[in-house]
Amino acid sequence: MEEVASFRDFALVCQDLGQTSSRLQIAQAAVDFLARLPVEDAAIAARFMVGRPLPQNERRLQVSGRAIWRVVLQLVPNNEEPGEEIFTSAVDFGEAVELLLRLRTAEPVPSLTLGEVERSLAAIAEIEGADSRRRKSEILLGLFARATALEGKYLAKILIREMRHGLSEGLMLDAIASMAGRSSAEIRRAHMLDSDLGRIVQRFHPSTISTAQVDAAVQPAPELAAGLREPSAGRPGPIRPMLAAPATSITAAFEILGDNLAVEYKLDGARVQIHCTPSGVHIFSRRLNEITESLPEISEMVAKVHKEQPIFDGEVIAVGAKGEAVAFQELMRRFGRRRGIERLRAEQPIRLFVFDVLAVRGELLIDTPYQRRYELLTELANTAGLQLAPRIVPGSPADAREFYAKAIANGYEGVMAKALASLYTPGARGRGWLKIKHARTLDLVIVAADWGYGRRHGWLSNYHLAARDSVTGEFLEVGKTFKGLSDDDFEEMTRRLQALKVAEHRGTVFVRPEVVVEVAYSDIQRSPRYPVGMALRFARILKVRVDKSPEEADTTATLMAEYERQLVKPIKLAQ
Ligand code: AMP
């Protein structure tokens, strides 16, 4: 029988998960809980369990830990002193909120439901404009006032998207597979096609499951156009973008991919996925947020081929008055905006380059070789007047090297090498696409920052940079830098990092690993002071990668590979 989906039950299950160390048991406990819930609630609970407040392609909440803390303090009498103490001594932010809520004179009777919590979070995500902070706090106050201390703990964790009970998205997929009696591979494929965990749970939940539906979810090709992939909300889900693995040179790319490859300019902009569907055009960012309203000119650009219902993969760049590419930050001003679009559109024009097509006329093409997809792409681009990323199919490595040199001379950051026979592997850094970049750069995550002195007094200005351990997912420090940012950037970064603060010790603020930065460096050297035994020398921040999530940051394995590469062929980079 289905249970009432109370938020209290959810919190209790999470508490159990937190005390379990076996991955298998964690997955089992999660499944047992989800299977007992009504299907809509199971979807919400699955997202919450991995620290996702809302469906994948919905707007983000934009609530800082600081704002949550302030709200909770309001609920506690004589709150100032114990608040500070708790904040520094608790294991994590969720526990700090729990301890603080225990200081209330009385606990409320548990009454929150999963549905209510999600609706409140959705309402918060909708708020924008002048008075938004106050309006968001009001909703939060309403939620926390009704939450028990334990519920408050998990509410806070969901809000800051950090559950810390070892239930990763991958493990959750395994759990869903076991709930549905399907193989993990099948569920992972369904997840590639619709990255929202909640919708996957809905599809494979015991109470909705029927063979026909499951088969359709795993193999949606012919039904795509009919809207089978469209969730109940009537919106299509984005496909996880295929990722590129780094390669050290054109020669290396030929060694890895073989001779049958294409080389394309690597455009330095932001990834977009454009779905032309019967319900209209939907545009998704690399992080799978829907940004349709922010980029109306893209919907116009694809109008001529709309009836073919293509899904395009491409890159958007911001251009200046003379059509030249301008800084990435300018482009980011356009992303995720919903107000003043017409003005922004005039102020900051954009250009779209398409480089792949993932579906046409309802047929999914991810299992079609890249060469064939490219032929279809060319036809569609010609019809619509869309621009393709500059590309050659080189006759020899020498041709490719010349093309690469031209790309660099023209100011591009490098090239992409793509095997003609490769399939589109959503979400995976497959061996089909390689990126060959000119500069030595890594995408790293800021895990801490030091308060500056002298001219940088009052700013968090020395950043501790971390790479992701590919096995444990942990962020391990690999260097520090205070170079590369302007005064305005320092100010903005200080604000962002303070909102992510988890602890402070002797002038160093430790933060949740959320901010990804692209870092240039001269070389990697052995250093026993760092956990991976090596560190970057002369690191400098090139840009803040707001389009990348911390999970997409470069790994310690890439760092090692780069280290090995430089042993073979040391290169001196001008600072
Ligand atoms: P990176 O962000 O450094 O990991 O490099 C991969 C990204 O390069 C992709 O996610 C795209 O956003 C971008 N990109 C630029 N040009 C191309 C291209 N021709 N083909 C594929 N991706 C490209």
XYZ file of C-alpha atoms and ligand atoms in Angstrom:
598
model
C 0.000 0.000 0.000
C 1.229 3.504 -0.732
C 2.298 5.670 2.132
C 1.466 9.255 2.757
C 4.440 11.095 1.321
C 5.457 13.121 4.311
C 8.653 15.099 4.317
C 9.356 13.631 7.729
C 9.549 10.118 6.268
C 11.929 11.423 3.656
C 14.142 12.987 6.316
C 14.165 9.775 8.343
C 15.227 7.731 5.334
C 17.991 10.228 4.570
C 19.144 9.968 8.151
C 19.404 6.186 7.717
C 21.297 6.604 4.460
C 23.753 8.877 6.238
C 24.519 6.143 8.738
C 25.038 3.418 6.151
C 28.379 2.971 4.489
C 27.620 0.119 2.096
C 26.700 1.401 -1.341
C 24.457 -1.588 -1.888
C 22.513 -0.975 1.280
C 22.180 2.710 0.493
C 20.766 1.911 -2.929
C 18.418 -0.689 -1.462
C 17.108 1.645 1.226
C 16.485 4.327 -1.391
C 14.573 1.906 -3.636
C 12.465 0.523 -0.800
C 11.390 4.024 0.047
C 10.719 5.164 -3.518
C 8.737 2.040 -4.362
C 6.393 2.662 -1.419
C 5.560 6.211 -2.473
C 2.920 7.380 -4.940
C 4.647 7.928 -8.260
C 4.657 11.756 -8.262
C 6.174 11.805 -4.800
C 8.732 9.165 -5.707
C 9.977 11.470 -8.453
C 10.343 14.352 -6.012
C 12.030 12.174 -3.387
C 14.510 10.766 -5.912
C 15.604 14.260 -6.912
C 15.794 15.455 -3.336
C 17.867 12.419 -2.364
C 20.642 13.392 -4.755
C 20.389 17.062 -3.834
C 18.345 18.315 -6.769
C 15.595 20.639 -5.613
C 13.756 20.743 -8.942
C 13.487 18.845 -12.236
C 16.680 19.005 -14.244
C 15.700 21.617 -16.783
C 13.851 23.961 -14.469
C 15.215 27.273 -13.309
C 17.717 27.352 -10.480
C 16.826 28.432 -6.968
C 19.607 30.942 -6.399
C 19.421 30.726 -2.628
C 22.664 31.060 -0.700
C 23.620 29.256 2.479
C 23.849 32.647 4.118
C 20.225 33.478 3.243
C 19.064 30.148 4.663
C 21.049 30.729 7.824
C 19.505 34.141 8.304
C 16.009 32.709 7.901
C 16.635 29.945 10.427
C 18.114 32.413 12.919
C 14.813 34.269 12.885
C 13.110 31.182 14.281
C 15.432 30.856 17.256
C 15.181 33.050 20.353
C 18.357 35.010 21.361
C 19.950 33.657 18.284
C 23.205 35.514 17.717
C 25.802 33.811 19.904
C 24.900 30.125 19.695
C 24.337 30.590 15.971
C 27.942 31.485 15.291
C 29.268 28.751 17.513
C 27.127 26.076 15.931
C 28.026 27.186 12.470
C 31.719 26.656 13.038
C 31.446 23.404 14.987
C 28.872 21.422 12.953
C 30.020 18.736 10.528
C 28.168 20.313 7.662
C 25.669 22.996 6.871
C 22.632 20.718 7.234
C 23.697 19.665 10.691
C 24.288 23.269 11.691
C 20.722 24.113 10.671
C 19.431 21.113 12.615
C 21.305 22.109 15.765
C 20.087 25.655 15.467
C 16.473 24.569 15.032
C 16.759 22.440 18.166
C 17.151 25.670 20.117
C 13.532 26.571 19.454
C 11.273 26.398 22.465
C 9.046 23.787 20.813
C 9.287 21.556 17.758
C 6.434 21.901 15.301
C 4.340 18.807 14.678
C 5.555 17.317 11.380
C 3.124 18.321 8.645
C 5.131 19.043 5.482
C 4.562 16.827 2.464
C 7.039 16.218 -0.335
C 4.670 17.872 -2.788
C 4.352 21.004 -0.682
C 8.096 21.327 -0.302
C 8.614 20.992 -4.030
C 5.911 23.546 -4.810
C 7.524 26.032 -2.450
C 10.919 25.469 -4.051
C 9.408 25.927 -7.504
C 7.841 29.179 -6.316
C 11.241 30.372 -5.075
C 12.843 29.569 -8.427
C 10.232 31.710 -10.188
C 11.024 34.806 -8.151
C 13.153 37.437 -9.787
C 13.472 41.202 -9.781
C 14.117 43.898 -7.260
C 12.487 42.483 -4.178
C 13.466 38.890 -4.819
C 15.640 38.298 -1.777
C 12.891 39.273 0.628
C 10.237 37.283 -1.221
C 12.422 34.183 -1.307
C 13.182 34.517 2.406
C 9.480 34.745 3.154
C 8.778 31.399 1.505
C 11.802 29.858 3.202
C 10.658 31.154 6.553
C 7.275 29.521 6.007
C 8.943 26.203 5.225
C 11.450 26.199 8.072
C 8.823 27.349 10.570
C 6.877 24.191 9.829
C 9.921 21.889 9.716
C 11.151 19.781 12.616
C 14.879 20.064 13.295
C 15.559 16.893 11.337
C 13.384 18.041 8.441
C 15.136 21.398 8.547
C 18.472 19.644 8.220
C 17.450 17.968 4.977
C 15.592 20.996 3.692
C 18.815 22.960 4.048
C 20.821 20.229 2.357
C 18.437 20.123 -0.593
C 18.525 23.896 -0.892
C 22.300 23.971 -1.070
C 22.333 20.778 -3.159
C 24.702 18.904 -0.931
C 23.259 15.783 0.659
C 26.516 14.091 1.650
C 25.031 10.665 2.286
C 26.854 8.910 -0.493
C 23.878 8.525 -2.821
C 25.238 9.714 -6.148
C 23.175 10.059 -9.303
C 24.855 6.895 -10.653
C 23.941 4.910 -7.579
C 20.396 6.208 -7.784
C 20.185 4.923 -11.369
C 21.316 1.489 -10.182
C 18.678 1.676 -7.493
C 15.980 2.502 -10.044
C 17.154 -0.409 -12.182
C 16.736 -2.780 -9.282
C 13.318 -1.284 -8.474
C 12.158 -1.847 -12.048
C 13.870 -5.217 -12.487
C 15.814 -3.813 -15.472
C 19.520 -3.744 -16.170
C 21.579 -0.767 -15.108
C 22.618 -0.277 -18.724
C 18.988 0.195 -19.776
C 18.290 2.727 -17.069
C 21.503 4.601 -17.800
C 20.508 4.862 -21.422
C 17.089 6.189 -20.505
C 18.867 8.704 -18.309
C 21.087 9.814 -21.187
C 17.978 10.640 -23.144
C 16.209 12.393 -20.346
C 18.548 13.485 -17.657
C 15.884 14.259 -15.079
C 16.037 11.579 -12.392
C 12.504 12.270 -11.275
C 11.073 11.555 -14.696
C 13.125 8.354 -14.903
C 11.697 7.252 -11.570
C 8.197 8.069 -12.788
C 8.675 5.960 -15.872
C 10.068 2.951 -14.083
C 8.044 3.112 -10.904
C 6.264 -0.137 -10.035
C 2.893 1.615 -9.926
C 3.112 2.945 -13.488
C 5.231 0.331 -15.087
C 3.953 -1.525 -18.096
C 6.178 -3.295 -20.566
C 5.167 -1.038 -23.394
C 6.091 2.080 -21.518
C 9.443 0.770 -20.399
C 10.418 -0.363 -23.853
C 9.481 3.006 -25.202
C 11.581 4.713 -22.585
C 14.628 2.672 -23.426
C 14.201 2.794 -27.171
C 12.371 5.947 -27.985
C 13.497 6.419 -31.550
C 10.279 6.209 -33.565
C 8.129 7.711 -30.859
C 10.221 10.758 -30.244
C 8.137 13.041 -32.365
C 4.917 11.715 -30.967
C 6.061 13.110 -27.689
C 6.747 9.902 -25.840
C 9.811 11.445 -24.302
C 7.778 14.394 -23.296
C 7.037 14.168 -19.609
C 3.634 14.814 -18.179
C 4.428 18.527 -17.962
C 4.443 18.445 -21.766
C 8.037 19.568 -22.175
C 10.805 17.601 -23.856
C 13.800 16.683 -21.763
C 17.262 17.641 -22.959
C 19.745 14.976 -23.991
C 22.975 15.050 -22.044
C 25.610 16.614 -24.281
C 28.444 14.436 -25.524
C 31.741 15.442 -23.971
C 35.239 15.571 -25.377
C 38.324 13.980 -23.871
C 41.541 15.997 -23.964
C 44.276 14.999 -26.436
C 47.745 16.433 -26.358
C 48.323 16.955 -30.087
C 47.013 16.292 -33.580
C 49.386 13.326 -33.762
C 47.907 11.899 -30.570
C 44.392 12.413 -31.969
C 45.256 10.358 -35.063
C 46.743 7.652 -32.863
C 43.604 7.454 -30.777
C 40.914 7.911 -33.421
C 42.599 6.434 -36.499
C 42.795 8.172 -39.869
C 39.075 8.610 -40.481
C 38.343 11.752 -38.637
C 37.171 15.316 -39.084
C 38.709 18.351 -37.454
C 36.601 21.347 -36.463
C 37.403 24.694 -34.929
C 36.777 24.704 -31.213
C 34.583 27.721 -30.695
C 34.946 29.436 -27.375
C 31.353 30.050 -26.418
C 28.600 28.158 -24.681
C 26.982 24.895 -25.644
C 23.331 24.886 -26.641
C 20.940 22.091 -27.563
C 18.033 23.185 -29.685
C 14.896 21.049 -29.871
C 12.340 21.802 -32.556
C 9.218 20.019 -31.331
C 5.516 20.163 -32.111
C 5.114 22.219 -28.934
C 7.679 24.765 -30.129
C 11.407 25.378 -29.890
C 13.158 24.522 -26.634
C 16.755 25.525 -26.014
C 18.889 23.971 -23.279
C 22.226 24.974 -21.830
C 25.127 22.636 -21.284
C 23.890 22.173 -17.737
C 20.485 21.243 -19.174
C 18.654 24.305 -17.972
C 16.002 25.573 -20.321
C 17.076 28.951 -21.730
C 14.592 29.299 -24.593
C 13.297 32.685 -23.505
C 16.780 34.133 -23.129
C 17.826 33.496 -26.731
C 14.833 34.327 -28.944
C 17.002 34.849 -32.030
C 17.924 31.157 -31.986
C 14.284 30.139 -32.235
C 14.036 32.453 -35.238
C 17.184 31.017 -36.819
C 15.819 27.472 -36.853
C 12.331 28.448 -38.051
C 12.856 27.287 -41.631
C 13.605 23.708 -40.602
C 11.231 23.526 -37.693
C 8.881 21.121 -39.420
C 11.725 18.600 -39.740
C 11.838 18.549 -35.940
C 15.601 18.493 -35.593
C 17.552 18.518 -32.355
C 20.721 20.529 -32.949
C 23.890 20.577 -30.903
C 25.965 23.720 -31.228
C 27.853 26.593 -29.703
C 26.714 30.152 -29.186
C 29.229 32.960 -29.087
C 28.794 36.611 -28.233
C 29.913 39.040 -30.906
C 30.845 42.691 -30.948
C 29.797 45.443 -33.361
C 32.147 44.203 -36.092
C 31.112 40.604 -35.726
C 34.190 39.708 -33.710
C 33.948 37.246 -30.802
C 33.822 38.939 -27.419
C 34.462 37.754 -23.875
C 32.651 34.769 -22.516
C 31.357 36.853 -19.587
C 29.390 38.996 -22.039
C 27.747 35.894 -23.404
C 26.816 34.721 -19.936
C 24.833 37.938 -19.447
C 22.415 36.556 -21.994
C 21.990 33.116 -20.458
C 19.152 32.438 -18.066
C 17.729 35.947 -18.407
C 14.014 36.369 -18.820
C 13.563 40.095 -18.470
C 14.656 42.920 -20.698
C 15.476 40.382 -23.406
C 14.862 42.734 -26.327
C 17.235 45.328 -24.903
C 19.910 42.745 -24.132
C 19.467 41.256 -27.547
C 20.294 44.599 -29.134
C 23.149 45.256 -26.721
C 24.800 41.895 -26.982
C 24.279 40.081 -30.277
C 25.090 36.404 -30.519
C 25.983 33.950 -33.237
C 25.145 30.294 -33.433
C 27.374 27.595 -34.903
C 25.872 24.124 -35.187
C 28.074 21.039 -35.210
C 25.742 18.082 -34.759
C 22.173 16.899 -35.157
C 20.741 14.378 -32.693
C 17.299 13.760 -34.157
C 15.354 14.515 -37.308
C 11.670 13.942 -38.045
C 11.278 12.078 -34.783
C 14.123 9.727 -35.419
C 16.814 9.711 -32.798
C 20.281 9.733 -34.371
C 22.564 9.092 -31.447
C 23.334 5.607 -32.745
C 23.958 6.880 -36.260
C 27.630 7.454 -37.165
C 28.855 11.041 -36.998
C 29.612 11.159 -40.729
C 25.950 10.457 -41.571
C 24.724 12.860 -38.907
C 26.971 15.492 -40.423
C 25.454 14.979 -43.883
C 21.980 15.491 -42.420
C 23.236 18.481 -40.474
C 24.649 20.064 -43.628
C 21.312 19.673 -45.441
C 19.378 21.206 -42.564
C 21.885 24.011 -42.064
C 21.715 24.896 -45.757
C 17.936 25.004 -45.702
C 17.776 27.100 -42.558
C 20.789 29.279 -43.351
C 22.533 28.123 -40.192
C 26.259 28.412 -39.815
C 28.371 25.284 -39.349
C 31.523 25.179 -37.267
C 34.488 25.432 -39.700
C 35.623 21.897 -40.468
C 37.821 19.743 -42.689
C 38.200 16.037 -43.255
C 41.991 16.012 -43.474
C 43.756 13.814 -46.022
C 46.735 13.469 -43.699
C 47.927 14.489 -40.232
C 49.864 17.285 -41.939
C 46.575 18.736 -43.312
C 45.097 18.568 -39.841
C 48.116 20.282 -38.302
C 47.823 23.093 -40.811
C 44.133 23.500 -40.004
C 44.987 23.551 -36.303
C 47.645 26.231 -36.859
C 45.077 28.278 -38.778
C 42.576 27.924 -35.937
C 45.117 29.181 -33.420
C 46.251 31.998 -35.708
C 42.614 33.064 -36.014
C 42.293 33.235 -32.236
C 40.397 29.999 -31.595
C 41.345 28.005 -28.535
C 42.039 24.843 -30.491
C 40.243 22.185 -32.475
C 37.988 19.201 -31.951
C 38.892 15.936 -33.654
C 35.929 13.644 -34.269
C 35.985 10.050 -35.512
C 33.750 9.803 -38.580
C 32.346 6.484 -37.386
C 31.705 7.594 -33.810
C 28.277 7.458 -32.239
C 26.865 10.228 -30.087
C 27.479 9.197 -26.490
C 25.325 11.465 -24.304
C 26.938 12.635 -21.114
C 30.036 10.580 -21.735
C 33.572 11.657 -22.418
C 33.770 9.009 -25.108
C 36.716 8.321 -27.340
C 34.834 9.720 -30.314
C 35.591 13.388 -29.695
C 38.924 14.797 -28.649
C 39.753 18.400 -27.853
C 43.180 19.672 -28.703
C 43.869 22.974 -27.068
C 46.644 25.421 -27.594
C 47.123 26.684 -24.090
C 47.619 24.483 -21.101
C 44.441 24.920 -19.206
C 42.409 22.916 -16.766
C 38.909 23.476 -15.466
C 39.230 23.420 -11.690
C 36.938 24.032 -8.757
C 37.487 26.624 -6.043
C 37.382 24.896 -2.661
C 38.726 27.685 -0.458
C 40.018 31.248 -0.626
C 42.259 33.439 1.508
C 41.399 36.967 2.545
C 43.657 39.368 0.705
C 45.870 41.999 2.246
C 47.245 45.301 1.016
C 45.396 46.351 -2.100
C 43.224 43.242 -1.952
C 42.125 43.822 1.617
C 38.444 42.917 2.073
C 38.435 40.522 -0.853
C 38.745 36.774 -1.026
C 41.526 36.893 -3.539
C 43.797 33.876 -3.313
C 41.913 30.868 -4.600
C 42.565 27.229 -3.722
C 41.979 25.181 -6.853
C 40.946 21.541 -6.874
C 40.645 18.733 -9.399
C 38.069 15.998 -9.067
C 39.211 12.533 -8.051
C 37.673 10.403 -10.779
C 37.097 7.480 -8.422
C 35.832 9.036 -5.206
C 34.447 12.272 -6.654
C 36.349 14.182 -3.981
C 37.849 17.582 -4.839
C 41.581 17.593 -4.179
C 43.624 20.759 -4.073
C 46.198 21.092 -6.837
C 47.237 24.715 -6.625
C 46.459 28.284 -5.680
C 46.304 31.543 -7.534
C 45.434 35.189 -7.114
C 46.132 35.999 -10.753
C 43.849 36.675 -13.647
C 40.901 38.507 -12.127
C 40.112 42.213 -12.319
C 39.062 44.233 -9.279
C 35.433 43.897 -10.307
C 35.893 40.150 -10.628
C 37.430 39.957 -7.149
C 34.467 41.732 -5.697
C 31.964 39.507 -7.466
C 33.925 36.367 -6.586
C 34.124 37.392 -2.926
C 30.347 37.712 -2.866
C 29.839 34.345 -4.521
C 32.273 32.502 -2.312
C 30.912 33.989 0.877
C 27.518 32.603 -0.042
C 29.136 29.169 -0.348
C 31.132 29.379 2.858
C 31.170 26.295 5.073
C 33.920 27.231 7.517
C 36.637 29.777 8.175
C 40.026 29.262 9.730
C 42.932 31.683 10.029
C 42.075 33.899 7.122
C 40.986 31.041 4.850
C 37.350 30.599 3.929
C 36.389 27.052 2.965
C 33.555 26.858 0.475
C 31.246 24.329 -1.117
C 32.898 23.177 -4.360
C 30.646 24.919 -6.866
C 32.596 27.563 -8.741
C 34.449 26.211 -11.778
C 37.286 28.277 -13.226
C 39.413 27.768 -16.300
C 43.024 27.988 -15.206
C 46.123 28.445 -17.354
C 49.447 27.294 -15.936
C 53.065 26.972 -16.965
C 53.655 23.392 -15.857
C 52.863 20.775 -13.256
C 55.430 19.936 -10.630
C 55.753 17.330 -7.918
C 54.746 18.698 -4.545
C 54.391 16.612 -1.405
C 52.321 19.366 0.182
C 49.351 18.630 -2.062
C 47.165 15.509 -1.683
C 47.784 14.228 -5.228
C 51.494 14.863 -4.882
C 51.571 17.472 -7.615
C 50.664 21.082 -8.103
C 50.257 23.681 -10.839
C 52.955 26.294 -11.274
C 52.135 29.861 -12.275
C 48.418 29.273 -12.313
C 46.205 32.083 -13.603
C 42.403 32.220 -13.889
C 41.233 32.773 -17.461
C 37.514 32.768 -16.867
C 34.744 31.613 -14.588
C 33.022 28.644 -16.220
C 29.471 29.323 -15.109
C 28.343 26.902 -17.795
C 30.161 23.972 -16.202
C 29.116 22.064 -13.114
C 31.754 20.911 -10.633
C 31.186 17.326 -11.780
C 32.489 18.407 -15.180
C 35.724 19.811 -13.822
C 38.950 18.168 -14.891
C 40.021 15.154 -12.922
C 43.189 14.267 -11.081
C 43.693 11.616 -13.789
C 43.838 14.373 -16.429
C 46.306 16.255 -14.251
C 48.506 13.146 -14.064
C 48.250 12.654 -17.823
C 49.282 16.277 -18.373
C 52.191 15.760 -16.009
C 53.347 12.707 -17.958
C 52.995 14.605 -21.197
C 55.233 17.376 -20.036
C 57.860 14.840 -18.967
C 57.980 13.705 -22.549
C 58.063 17.147 -24.051
C 58.475 20.118 -21.738
C 57.060 23.340 -23.145
C 57.747 26.791 -21.801
C 54.740 29.060 -21.789
C 55.152 32.787 -21.627
C 53.449 34.210 -18.534
P 35.556 21.946 -22.910
O 34.425 22.829 -22.528
O 36.877 22.632 -22.848
O 35.523 20.619 -22.172
O 35.382 21.551 -24.456
C 34.230 20.940 -24.959
C 33.255 21.991 -25.408
O 33.717 22.679 -26.549
C 31.926 21.452 -25.868
O 31.102 21.166 -24.773
C 31.378 22.581 -26.697
O 30.675 23.485 -25.886
C 32.614 23.289 -27.201
N 32.822 23.239 -28.648
C 33.310 24.257 -29.365
N 33.404 23.942 -30.659
C 32.963 22.674 -30.794
C 32.831 21.778 -31.895
N 33.175 22.133 -33.122
N 32.347 20.536 -31.640
C 32.001 20.166 -30.384
N 32.108 20.975 -29.313
C 32.592 22.216 -29.500
